[in-house]
Amino acid sequence: MHAAEIVACVDGPLLVRGDFELVSSTGEPVDRTRRTVALCRCGASAIKPFCDGTHKLVGYRSEPPPPDAEGESPDGSRSRSNDAFAGA
């Protein structure tokens, strides 16, 4: 078997491939029928924890909107680069 690989799709699900066990928040095994599964990141899927494509309908974005010229996001909050978390 192959080691597990996780790919974060832009504005979409997490694709998990390889040898892994999927468990619920209570530790119960979650049945899967495929070697590769798409896990929901938007929270709107009707078949959680799996993705059903609803992220496209709800406009899910995996990256925050870019800051304006003053370094503020459209909602008024200050934006920080992901590089700031590299050493955390």
XYZ file of N, CA, C and O in Angstrom:
352
model
N 0.832 -1.188 0.000
C 0.000 0.000 0.000
C 0.876 1.251 0.000
O 2.008 1.225 0.446
N 0.299 2.343 -0.467
C 1.018 3.605 -0.559
C 0.720 4.487 0.643
O -0.381 4.458 1.182
N 1.705 5.276 1.029
C 1.501 6.226 2.127
C 0.402 7.214 1.741
O 0.207 7.513 0.566
N -0.305 7.708 2.727
C -1.381 8.664 2.472
C -0.825 9.971 1.936
O 0.251 10.423 2.333
N -1.569 10.564 1.017
C -1.230 11.865 0.437
C -2.482 12.722 0.502
O -3.576 12.261 0.182
N -2.329 13.971 0.939
C -3.460 14.897 1.021
C -3.175 16.074 0.113
O -2.115 16.701 0.203
N -4.128 16.362 -0.782
C -4.000 17.486 -1.700
C -5.147 18.451 -1.424
O -6.319 18.061 -1.475
N -4.812 19.694 -1.116
C -5.830 20.724 -0.902
C -6.161 21.362 -2.248
O -5.334 22.061 -2.826
N -7.342 21.094 -2.757
C -7.774 21.666 -4.033
C -8.153 23.131 -3.820
O -8.839 23.460 -2.842
N -7.713 23.977 -4.721
C -8.037 25.399 -4.623
C -9.558 25.567 -4.666
O -10.218 25.044 -5.559
N -10.097 26.246 -3.673
C -11.529 26.519 -3.565
C -12.374 25.249 -3.575
O -13.527 25.262 -4.001
N -11.807 24.149 -3.108
C -12.532 22.883 -3.125
C -12.137 21.985 -1.970
O -11.634 22.449 -0.947
N -12.340 20.689 -2.151
C -12.137 19.732 -1.063
C -10.682 19.356 -0.840
O -9.783 19.788 -1.570
N -10.468 18.557 0.179
C -9.186 17.896 0.400
C -9.289 16.519 -0.236
O -10.220 15.760 0.059
N -8.376 16.196 -1.143
C -8.325 14.865 -1.736
C -7.341 14.042 -0.924
O -6.196 14.453 -0.728
N -7.787 12.888 -0.457
C -6.935 12.012 0.348
C -6.791 10.702 -0.406
O -7.788 10.064 -0.759
N -5.531 10.341 -0.669
C -5.223 9.123 -1.423
C -4.299 8.234 -0.618
O -3.536 8.715 0.207
N -4.337 6.941 -0.920
C -3.382 6.024 -0.323
C -3.951 5.238 0.834
O -5.156 5.039 0.955
N -3.050 4.800 1.711
C -3.401 3.954 2.840
C -3.691 4.829 4.062
O -2.793 5.433 4.632
N -4.952 4.913 4.452
C -5.335 5.703 5.619
C -6.645 5.174 6.176
O -7.393 4.479 5.492
N -6.903 5.511 7.428
C -8.168 5.179 8.070
C -8.882 6.486 8.362
O -8.293 7.421 8.903
N -10.140 6.551 8.011
C -10.951 7.737 8.258
C -11.840 7.441 9.464
O -12.547 6.427 9.485
N -11.785 8.315 10.477
C -12.599 8.124 11.681
C -13.392 9.394 11.980
O -12.987 10.493 11.610
N -14.506 9.221 12.667
C -15.351 10.360 13.048
C -14.735 11.072 14.241
O -13.735 10.630 14.806
N -15.366 12.158 14.670
C -14.875 12.908 15.826
C -14.949 12.094 17.113
O -14.271 12.396 18.086
N -15.756 11.032 17.112
C -15.852 10.156 18.283
C -14.947 8.932 18.158
O -14.964 8.067 19.036
N -14.181 8.857 17.070
C -13.253 7.749 16.879
C -13.827 6.548 16.155
O -13.140 5.550 15.954
N -15.085 6.657 15.743
C -15.717 5.554 15.011
C -15.230 5.546 13.567
O -15.129 6.601 12.937
N -14.943 4.362 12.999
C -14.517 4.297 11.599
C -15.605 4.820 10.657
O -16.795 4.592 10.887
N -15.199 5.542 9.639
C -16.115 6.038 8.605
C -15.872 5.178 7.371
O -14.747 5.105 6.873
N -16.926 4.497 6.915
C -16.799 3.632 5.741
C -16.497 4.444 4.499
O -17.037 5.539 4.305
N -15.629 3.887 3.683
C -15.340 4.501 2.380
C -15.230 3.379 1.369
O -14.808 2.264 1.695
N -15.628 3.657 0.149
C -15.627 2.631 -0.890
C -14.560 2.874 -1.945
O -14.396 2.057 -2.828
N -13.849 3.984 -1.837
C -12.831 4.330 -2.834
C -11.474 4.502 -2.175
O -11.383 4.845 -1.006
N -10.418 4.322 -2.965
C -9.062 4.547 -2.461
C -8.781 6.030 -2.296
O -7.993 6.437 -1.450
N -9.412 6.860 -3.120
C -9.271 8.313 -3.026
C -10.615 8.893 -2.606
O -11.638 8.550 -3.186
N -10.592 9.758 -1.594
C -11.826 10.407 -1.162
C -11.640 11.920 -1.179
O -10.528 12.424 -1.033
N -12.742 12.629 -1.377
C -12.755 14.089 -1.342
C -13.476 14.495 -0.062
O -14.655 14.178 0.126
N -12.758 15.184 0.830
C -13.333 15.615 2.103
C -13.757 17.078 2.027
O -13.005 17.930 1.549
N -14.947 17.362 2.520
C -15.524 18.709 2.485
C -14.718 19.681 3.341
O -14.336 19.365 4.460
N -14.466 20.875 2.788
C -13.854 21.961 3.566
C -14.805 23.131 3.739
O -14.599 23.973 4.608
N -15.875 23.205 2.918
C -16.758 24.370 2.974
C -17.802 24.263 4.081
O -18.368 25.269 4.496
N -18.082 23.052 4.540
C -19.071 22.852 5.593
C -20.499 22.740 5.106
O -21.415 22.562 5.900
N -20.725 22.817 3.797
C -22.090 22.821 3.278
C -22.504 21.505 2.621
O -23.643 21.375 2.186
N -21.629 20.536 2.562
C -21.935 19.260 1.913
C -23.077 18.542 2.623
O -23.157 18.529 3.854
N -23.945 17.907 1.843
C -25.036 17.119 2.412
C -24.573 15.711 2.768
O -25.317 14.972 3.416
N -23.346 15.346 2.380
C -22.841 13.999 2.657
C -21.535 14.047 3.453
O -20.627 13.256 3.235
N -21.444 15.001 4.397
C -20.244 15.148 5.218
C -19.851 13.813 5.835
O -20.737 13.066 6.217
N -18.607 13.514 5.948
C -17.443 14.373 5.747
C -17.008 14.485 4.292
O -16.022 15.128 3.980
N -17.752 13.845 3.381
C -17.357 13.839 1.981
C -17.887 15.055 1.238
O -18.905 15.634 1.601
N -17.183 15.432 0.194
C -17.571 16.564 -0.645
C -18.654 16.133 -1.628
O -18.576 15.054 -2.205
N -19.654 16.987 -1.825
C -20.680 16.732 -2.839
C -20.717 17.822 -3.901
O -21.626 17.874 -4.719
N -19.716 18.705 -3.898
C -19.637 19.764 -4.900
C -20.348 21.047 -4.517
O -20.315 22.019 -5.270
N -20.978 21.092 -3.349
C -21.729 22.266 -2.924
C -20.844 23.504 -2.797
O -21.329 24.629 -2.924
N -19.544 23.317 -2.600
C -18.631 24.466 -2.472
C -18.745 25.400 -3.672
O -18.589 26.602 -3.530
N -19.049 24.851 -4.832
C -19.209 25.688 -6.031
C -20.454 26.568 -5.921
O -20.430 27.723 -6.333
N -21.527 26.018 -5.361
C -22.781 26.761 -5.229
C -22.711 27.848 -4.172
O -23.321 28.907 -4.325
N -21.969 27.586 -3.088
C -21.915 28.552 -1.988
C -20.771 29.549 -2.127
O -20.618 30.445 -1.300
N -19.952 29.388 -3.166
C -18.860 30.337 -3.395
C -17.709 30.187 -2.427
O -17.024 31.165 -2.116
N -17.473 28.959 -1.944
C -16.378 28.726 -0.998
C -15.041 29.142 -1.594
O -14.744 28.862 -2.746
N -14.235 29.807 -0.789
C -12.880 30.204 -1.183
C -11.910 29.662 -0.152
O -12.097 29.855 1.052
N -10.859 29.005 -0.616
C -9.871 28.453 0.305
C -8.846 29.493 0.718
O -8.152 29.325 1.706
N -8.750 30.567 -0.005
C -7.825 31.658 0.318
C -8.637 32.911 0.620
O -9.639 33.172 -0.042
N -8.209 33.705 1.580
C -8.923 34.962 1.844
C -8.732 35.923 0.678
O -7.767 35.790 -0.085
N -9.633 36.880 0.504
C -9.460 37.855 -0.574
C -8.190 38.666 -0.334
O -7.779 38.866 0.817
N -7.554 39.117 -1.414
C -6.323 39.898 -1.240
C -6.614 41.221 -0.547
O -7.695 41.793 -0.715
N -5.650 41.714 0.247
C -5.848 43.000 0.919
C -5.809 44.140 -0.095
O -5.227 44.001 -1.170
N -6.409 45.255 0.269
C -6.326 46.426 -0.603
C -4.944 47.060 -0.431
O -4.085 46.545 0.280
N -4.724 48.174 -1.056
C -3.408 48.822 -1.040
C -2.957 49.207 0.358
O -1.768 49.327 0.628
N -3.880 49.397 1.289
C -3.542 49.788 2.660
C -3.328 48.585 3.570
O -3.114 48.735 4.761
N -3.434 47.352 3.028
C -3.228 46.165 3.839
C -4.463 45.695 4.580
O -4.378 44.883 5.477
N -5.643 46.219 4.195
C -6.882 45.801 4.833
C -7.702 44.971 3.868
O -7.724 45.217 2.673
N -8.367 43.954 4.408
C -9.280 43.152 3.625
C -10.577 43.928 3.447
O -10.832 44.880 4.177
N -11.429 43.518 2.495
C -12.697 44.222 2.276
C -13.568 44.325 3.519
O -14.349 45.249 3.656
N -13.420 43.396 4.475
C -14.235 43.461 5.691
C -13.634 44.388 6.748
O -14.157 44.521 7.841
N -12.488 45.020 6.425
C -11.874 45.978 7.334
C -10.802 45.394 8.232
O -10.123 46.116 8.948
N -10.645 44.065 8.207
C -9.623 43.449 9.058
C -8.252 43.560 8.406
O -8.133 43.680 7.195
N -7.235 43.540 9.244
C -5.865 43.575 8.745
C -5.514 42.203 8.208
O -5.909 41.181 8.750
N -4.749 42.149 7.146
C -4.349 40.892 6.536
C -2.914 40.569 6.891
O -2.083 41.463 7.010
N -2.632 39.271 7.072
C -1.261 38.840 7.322
C -0.885 37.801 6.276
O -1.691 36.970 5.881
N 0.344 37.806 5.862
C 0.836 36.830 4.910
C 0.917 35.468 5.573
O 1.188 35.356 6.756
N 0.693 34.413 4.779
C 0.841 33.054 5.297
C 2.268 32.811 5.757
O 2.510 31.937 6.576
N 3.252 33.563 5.225
C 4.642 33.399 5.625
C 4.834 33.714 7.103
O 5.761 33.226 7.720
N 3.940 34.500 7.679
C 4.066 34.860 9.089
C 3.887 33.642 9.982
O 4.329 33.641 11.118
N 3.262 32.597 9.459
C 3.001 31.413 10.262
C 4.049 30.328 10.048
O 4.012 29.295 10.687
N 4.993 30.556 9.153
C 5.986 29.526 8.833
C 6.822 29.126 10.040
O 7.152 27.965 10.206
N 7.142 30.059 10.907
C 7.965 29.741 12.061
C 7.190 29.407 13.312
O 7.741 29.093 14.335
N 5.850 29.464 13.230
C 5.012 29.236 14.412
C 4.918 27.781 14.765
O 5.091 26.917 14.017
